[in-house]
Amino acid sequence: MPPSEETASIGLLAPLKHSTFRSIFLASQLSSLGWLMQRVALSWLMATVSTSDVMVALVQGS
């Protein structure tokens, strides 16, 4: 039994049909990616600059 248009529009990706939702969703994903990249870079920098294990742990834990 092939899915009808009505059941297909109720799917997981249905909200992405709305341009406002799609814009906010993509902006949120890009922001999360940037935050992750910043945290990794900061942790890496602290690990190479400081010899103190406590300082590295504090940066990674915050």
Short mmCIF file of N, CA and C in Angstrom, two decimals:
data_model
loop_
_atom_site.label_atom_id
_atom_site.label_comp_id
_atom_site.label_asym_id
_atom_site.label_seq_id
_atom_site.Cartn_x
_atom_site.Cartn_y
_atom_site.Cartn_z
N MET A 1 0.84 -1.17 0.00
CA MET A 1 0.00 0.00 0.00
C MET A 1 0.89 1.25 0.00
N PRO A 2 0.90 2.04 -1.07
CA PRO A 2 1.76 3.23 -1.12
C PRO A 2 1.24 4.31 -0.17
N PRO A 3 2.17 5.05 0.42
CA PRO A 3 1.73 6.12 1.33
C PRO A 3 1.05 7.25 0.57
N SER A 4 0.01 7.77 1.13
CA SER A 4 -0.69 8.88 0.49
C SER A 4 0.01 10.19 0.83
N GLU A 5 -0.38 11.27 0.20
CA GLU A 5 0.22 12.57 0.47
C GLU A 5 -0.03 13.00 1.92
N GLU A 6 -1.15 12.63 2.44
CA GLU A 6 -1.51 13.04 3.79
C GLU A 6 -0.59 12.39 4.82
N THR A 7 -0.32 11.11 4.68
CA THR A 7 0.55 10.44 5.64
C THR A 7 2.01 10.81 5.41
N ALA A 8 2.38 11.14 4.18
CA ALA A 8 3.76 11.52 3.91
C ALA A 8 4.08 12.89 4.52
N SER A 9 3.11 13.78 4.57
CA SER A 9 3.36 15.11 5.11
C SER A 9 3.44 15.12 6.63
N ILE A 10 3.03 14.04 7.27
CA ILE A 10 3.09 13.94 8.72
C ILE A 10 4.45 13.41 9.17
N GLY A 11 5.33 13.10 8.23
CA GLY A 11 6.63 12.50 8.54
C GLY A 11 7.56 13.39 9.34
N LEU A 12 8.71 12.87 9.57
CA LEU A 12 9.71 13.52 10.42
C LEU A 12 10.21 14.83 9.82
N LEU A 13 10.31 14.91 8.50
CA LEU A 13 10.85 16.09 7.85
C LEU A 13 9.80 17.10 7.45
N ALA A 14 8.56 16.86 7.81
CA ALA A 14 7.47 17.76 7.42
C ALA A 14 7.67 19.19 7.92
N PRO A 15 8.17 19.44 9.12
CA PRO A 15 8.36 20.83 9.56
C PRO A 15 9.34 21.61 8.70
N LEU A 16 10.26 20.91 8.02
CA LEU A 16 11.24 21.60 7.19
C LEU A 16 10.62 22.20 5.93
N LYS A 17 9.37 21.92 5.66
CA LYS A 17 8.69 22.53 4.52
C LYS A 17 8.43 24.01 4.76
N HIS A 18 8.38 24.43 6.02
CA HIS A 18 8.13 25.82 6.37
C HIS A 18 9.45 26.57 6.39
N SER A 19 9.55 27.64 5.62
CA SER A 19 10.82 28.34 5.47
C SER A 19 11.31 28.97 6.79
N THR A 20 10.40 29.46 7.61
CA THR A 20 10.81 30.07 8.88
C THR A 20 11.42 29.02 9.81
N PHE A 21 10.76 27.88 9.92
CA PHE A 21 11.29 26.81 10.76
C PHE A 21 12.63 26.33 10.23
N ARG A 22 12.71 26.16 8.92
CA ARG A 22 13.95 25.68 8.30
C ARG A 22 15.10 26.64 8.58
N SER A 23 14.85 27.94 8.48
CA SER A 23 15.89 28.94 8.73
C SER A 23 16.36 28.89 10.17
N ILE A 24 15.42 28.84 11.10
CA ILE A 24 15.79 28.79 12.53
C ILE A 24 16.50 27.49 12.86
N PHE A 25 16.04 26.39 12.30
CA PHE A 25 16.66 25.09 12.55
C PHE A 25 18.10 25.06 12.04
N LEU A 26 18.33 25.54 10.83
CA LEU A 26 19.68 25.53 10.27
C LEU A 26 20.60 26.49 11.03
N ALA A 27 20.08 27.66 11.43
CA ALA A 27 20.88 28.59 12.21
C ALA A 27 21.26 27.97 13.56
N SER A 28 20.34 27.25 14.16
CA SER A 28 20.61 26.59 15.43
C SER A 28 21.69 25.51 15.27
N GLN A 29 21.61 24.76 14.20
CA GLN A 29 22.60 23.71 13.96
C GLN A 29 23.98 24.29 13.71
N LEU A 30 24.06 25.37 12.94
CA LEU A 30 25.34 26.02 12.68
C LEU A 30 25.92 26.62 13.96
N SER A 31 25.06 27.19 14.78
CA SER A 31 25.52 27.74 16.05
C SER A 31 26.07 26.64 16.96
N SER A 32 25.41 25.51 17.00
CA SER A 32 25.88 24.39 17.82
C SER A 32 27.22 23.87 17.30
N LEU A 33 27.38 23.82 15.99
CA LEU A 33 28.65 23.37 15.42
C LEU A 33 29.77 24.35 15.76
N GLY A 34 29.49 25.65 15.68
CA GLY A 34 30.49 26.65 16.04
C GLY A 34 30.87 26.57 17.51
N TRP A 35 29.87 26.34 18.38
CA TRP A 35 30.14 26.20 19.81
C TRP A 35 31.03 25.00 20.07
N LEU A 36 30.76 23.89 19.40
CA LEU A 36 31.56 22.69 19.56
C LEU A 36 33.00 22.92 19.10
N MET A 37 33.16 23.58 17.96
CA MET A 37 34.50 23.86 17.45
C MET A 37 35.27 24.78 18.40
N GLN A 38 34.58 25.75 18.99
CA GLN A 38 35.23 26.66 19.93
C GLN A 38 35.67 25.91 21.19
N ARG A 39 34.83 25.03 21.70
CA ARG A 39 35.17 24.28 22.91
C ARG A 39 36.38 23.36 22.66
N VAL A 40 36.42 22.71 21.50
CA VAL A 40 37.55 21.83 21.19
C VAL A 40 38.82 22.64 21.05
N ALA A 41 38.75 23.77 20.36
CA ALA A 41 39.93 24.62 20.18
C ALA A 41 40.44 25.16 21.52
N LEU A 42 39.53 25.58 22.37
CA LEU A 42 39.93 26.11 23.68
C LEU A 42 40.56 25.03 24.54
N SER A 43 39.99 23.84 24.53
CA SER A 43 40.56 22.73 25.31
C SER A 43 41.93 22.35 24.78
N TRP A 44 42.07 22.32 23.46
CA TRP A 44 43.34 21.97 22.84
C TRP A 44 44.40 23.02 23.18
N LEU A 45 44.01 24.29 23.09
CA LEU A 45 44.94 25.37 23.41
C LEU A 45 45.39 25.29 24.86
N MET A 46 44.47 25.06 25.76
CA MET A 46 44.82 24.99 27.18
C MET A 46 45.71 23.79 27.46
N ALA A 47 45.48 22.69 26.76
CA ALA A 47 46.30 21.50 26.97
C ALA A 47 47.73 21.71 26.48
N THR A 48 47.90 22.55 25.45
CA THR A 48 49.26 22.78 24.94
C THR A 48 49.97 23.91 25.67
N VAL A 49 49.23 24.86 26.24
CA VAL A 49 49.85 26.00 26.91
C VAL A 49 50.19 25.69 28.36
N SER A 50 49.29 25.02 29.05
CA SER A 50 49.45 24.81 30.48
C SER A 50 49.95 23.39 30.77
N THR A 51 50.78 23.31 31.79
CA THR A 51 51.23 21.98 32.22
C THR A 51 50.39 21.48 33.39
N SER A 52 49.49 22.33 33.88
CA SER A 52 48.67 21.96 35.02
C SER A 52 47.45 21.15 34.57
N ASP A 53 47.31 19.96 35.10
CA ASP A 53 46.16 19.11 34.78
C ASP A 53 44.86 19.73 35.29
N VAL A 54 44.94 20.43 36.39
CA VAL A 54 43.75 21.04 36.97
C VAL A 54 43.19 22.13 36.06
N MET A 55 44.05 22.96 35.51
CA MET A 55 43.60 24.03 34.62
C MET A 55 42.97 23.47 33.35
N VAL A 56 43.55 22.42 32.79
CA VAL A 56 42.97 21.79 31.61
C VAL A 56 41.61 21.21 31.95
N ALA A 57 41.48 20.56 33.06
CA ALA A 57 40.20 19.99 33.48
C ALA A 57 39.15 21.07 33.73
N LEU A 58 39.55 22.20 34.30
CA LEU A 58 38.63 23.30 34.54
C LEU A 58 38.11 23.88 33.24
N VAL A 59 38.96 24.03 32.25
CA VAL A 59 38.52 24.55 30.95
C VAL A 59 37.58 23.57 30.27
N GLN A 60 37.90 22.30 30.31
CA GLN A 60 37.06 21.29 29.65
C GLN A 60 35.75 21.08 30.39
N GLY A 61 35.73 21.30 31.69
CA GLY A 61 34.54 21.07 32.47
C GLY A 61 33.55 22.22 32.47
N SER A 62 34.00 23.39 32.08
CA SER A 62 33.10 24.56 32.13
C SER A 62 32.25 24.69 30.90
#
